[in-house]
XYZ file of C-alpha atoms in Angstrom:
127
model
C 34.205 40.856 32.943
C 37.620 41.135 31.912
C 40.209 39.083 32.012
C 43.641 39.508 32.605
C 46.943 36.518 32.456
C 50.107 36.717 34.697
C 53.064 38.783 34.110
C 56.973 38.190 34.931
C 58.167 41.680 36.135
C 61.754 42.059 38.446
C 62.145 42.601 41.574
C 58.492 41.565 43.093
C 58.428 41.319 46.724
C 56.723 38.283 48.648
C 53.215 38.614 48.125
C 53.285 40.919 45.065
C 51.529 39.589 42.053
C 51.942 41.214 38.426
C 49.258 40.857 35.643
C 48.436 41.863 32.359
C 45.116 43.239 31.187
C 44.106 41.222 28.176
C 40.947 42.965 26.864
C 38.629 45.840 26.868
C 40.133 49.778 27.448
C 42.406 48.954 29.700
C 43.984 45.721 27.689
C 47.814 45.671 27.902
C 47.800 47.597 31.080
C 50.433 45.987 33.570
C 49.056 45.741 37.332
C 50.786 44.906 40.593
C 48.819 43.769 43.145
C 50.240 43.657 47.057
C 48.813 41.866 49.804
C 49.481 42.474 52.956
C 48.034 40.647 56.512
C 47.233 42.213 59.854
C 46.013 39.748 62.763
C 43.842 41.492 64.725
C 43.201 40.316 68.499
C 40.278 38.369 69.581
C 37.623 40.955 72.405
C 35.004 39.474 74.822
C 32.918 40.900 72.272
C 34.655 39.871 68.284
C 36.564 36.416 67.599
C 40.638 37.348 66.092
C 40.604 38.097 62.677
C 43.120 38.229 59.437
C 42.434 41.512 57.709
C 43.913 41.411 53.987
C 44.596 44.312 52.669
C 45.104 44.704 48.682
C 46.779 47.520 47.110
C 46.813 48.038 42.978
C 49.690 49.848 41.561
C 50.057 50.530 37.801
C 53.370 49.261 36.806
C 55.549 48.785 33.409
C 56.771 46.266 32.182
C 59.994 46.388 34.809
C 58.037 47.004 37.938
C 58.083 50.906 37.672
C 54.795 53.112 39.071
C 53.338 54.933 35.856
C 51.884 58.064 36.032
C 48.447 58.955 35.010
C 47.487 61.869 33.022
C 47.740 64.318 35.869
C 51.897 63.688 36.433
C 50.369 61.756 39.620
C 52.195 58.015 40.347
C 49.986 55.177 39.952
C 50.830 53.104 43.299
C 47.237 52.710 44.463
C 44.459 53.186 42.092
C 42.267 50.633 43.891
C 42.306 49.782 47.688
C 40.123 46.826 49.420
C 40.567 44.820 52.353
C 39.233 41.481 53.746
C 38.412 40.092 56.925
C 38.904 36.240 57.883
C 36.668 35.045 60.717
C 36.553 31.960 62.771
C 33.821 30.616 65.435
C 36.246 28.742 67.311
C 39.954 30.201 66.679
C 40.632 28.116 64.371
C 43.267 28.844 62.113
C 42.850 30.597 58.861
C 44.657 29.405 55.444
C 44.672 33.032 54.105
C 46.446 32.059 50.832
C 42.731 30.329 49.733
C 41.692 34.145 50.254
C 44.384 35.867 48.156
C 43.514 34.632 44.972
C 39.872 35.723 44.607
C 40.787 39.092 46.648
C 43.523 39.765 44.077
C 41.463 38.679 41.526
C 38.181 40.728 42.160
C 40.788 43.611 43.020
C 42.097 43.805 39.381
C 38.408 43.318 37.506
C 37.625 46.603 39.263
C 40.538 48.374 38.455
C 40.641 47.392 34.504
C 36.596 48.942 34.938
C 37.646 52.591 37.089
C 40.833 52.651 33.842
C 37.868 52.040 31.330
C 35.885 54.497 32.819
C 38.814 56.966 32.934
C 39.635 56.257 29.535
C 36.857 57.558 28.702
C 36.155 60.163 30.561
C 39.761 61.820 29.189
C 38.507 60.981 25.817
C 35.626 63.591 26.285
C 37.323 66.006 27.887
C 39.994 66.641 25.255
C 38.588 69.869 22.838
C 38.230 69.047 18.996
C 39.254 71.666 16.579
């Protein structure tokens, strides 16, 4: 699994989090993650929930979007969301969810990069 340290970048918003990949194909890349919460209503039939939503951009090293092979930005290579549950409406603490959301967020992204990586590597011609 790789692994992957924190990274001071300007001009992160609240609930933005900036990391460096440390090893493998993708090691040195700089990720941003953002979270972002939606409360969604309790039904006769579904108890309210917290949906987390995290978004992973490809940044520099001073917060700007890269651009991948293609001329395309980088501002969401890898998209997953959450949902926090409760029996009884009790509140949720969603910042004990953020870190393993973020977390399993950027493992998958430094794996799709590796696989891109790779996948470029093949498709440029020799000779």
């Amino acid at each position: 699994m790789p692994s992957f340290s924190p990274k001071t970048v300007p001009n992160l918003e609240a609930w933005q989090f900036a990391y460096t990949i440390d090893d493998g194909h993708s090691a040195g890349t700089i990720v941003r993650a953002t979270v972002t919460q939606k409360a969604e209503a309790a039904t006769p039939e579904t108890p309210a929930a917290a949906v987390l939503k995290c978004t992973i951009a490809v940044i520099d090293d001073q917060n700007t979007v890269q651009t991948d092979g293609a001329g395309d930005p980088m501002t969401s290579v890898y998209v997953t969301t959450k949902t926090l549950q409760t029996d009884g409406g009790e509140a949720v603490n969603v910042a004990d969810h953020v870190a393993g959301l973020v977390s399993d967020c950027i493992v998958e992204v430094a794996n799709r990069l590796a696989v891109h990586s790779s996948i470029a590597a093949m498709a440029i011609p020799s000779g």
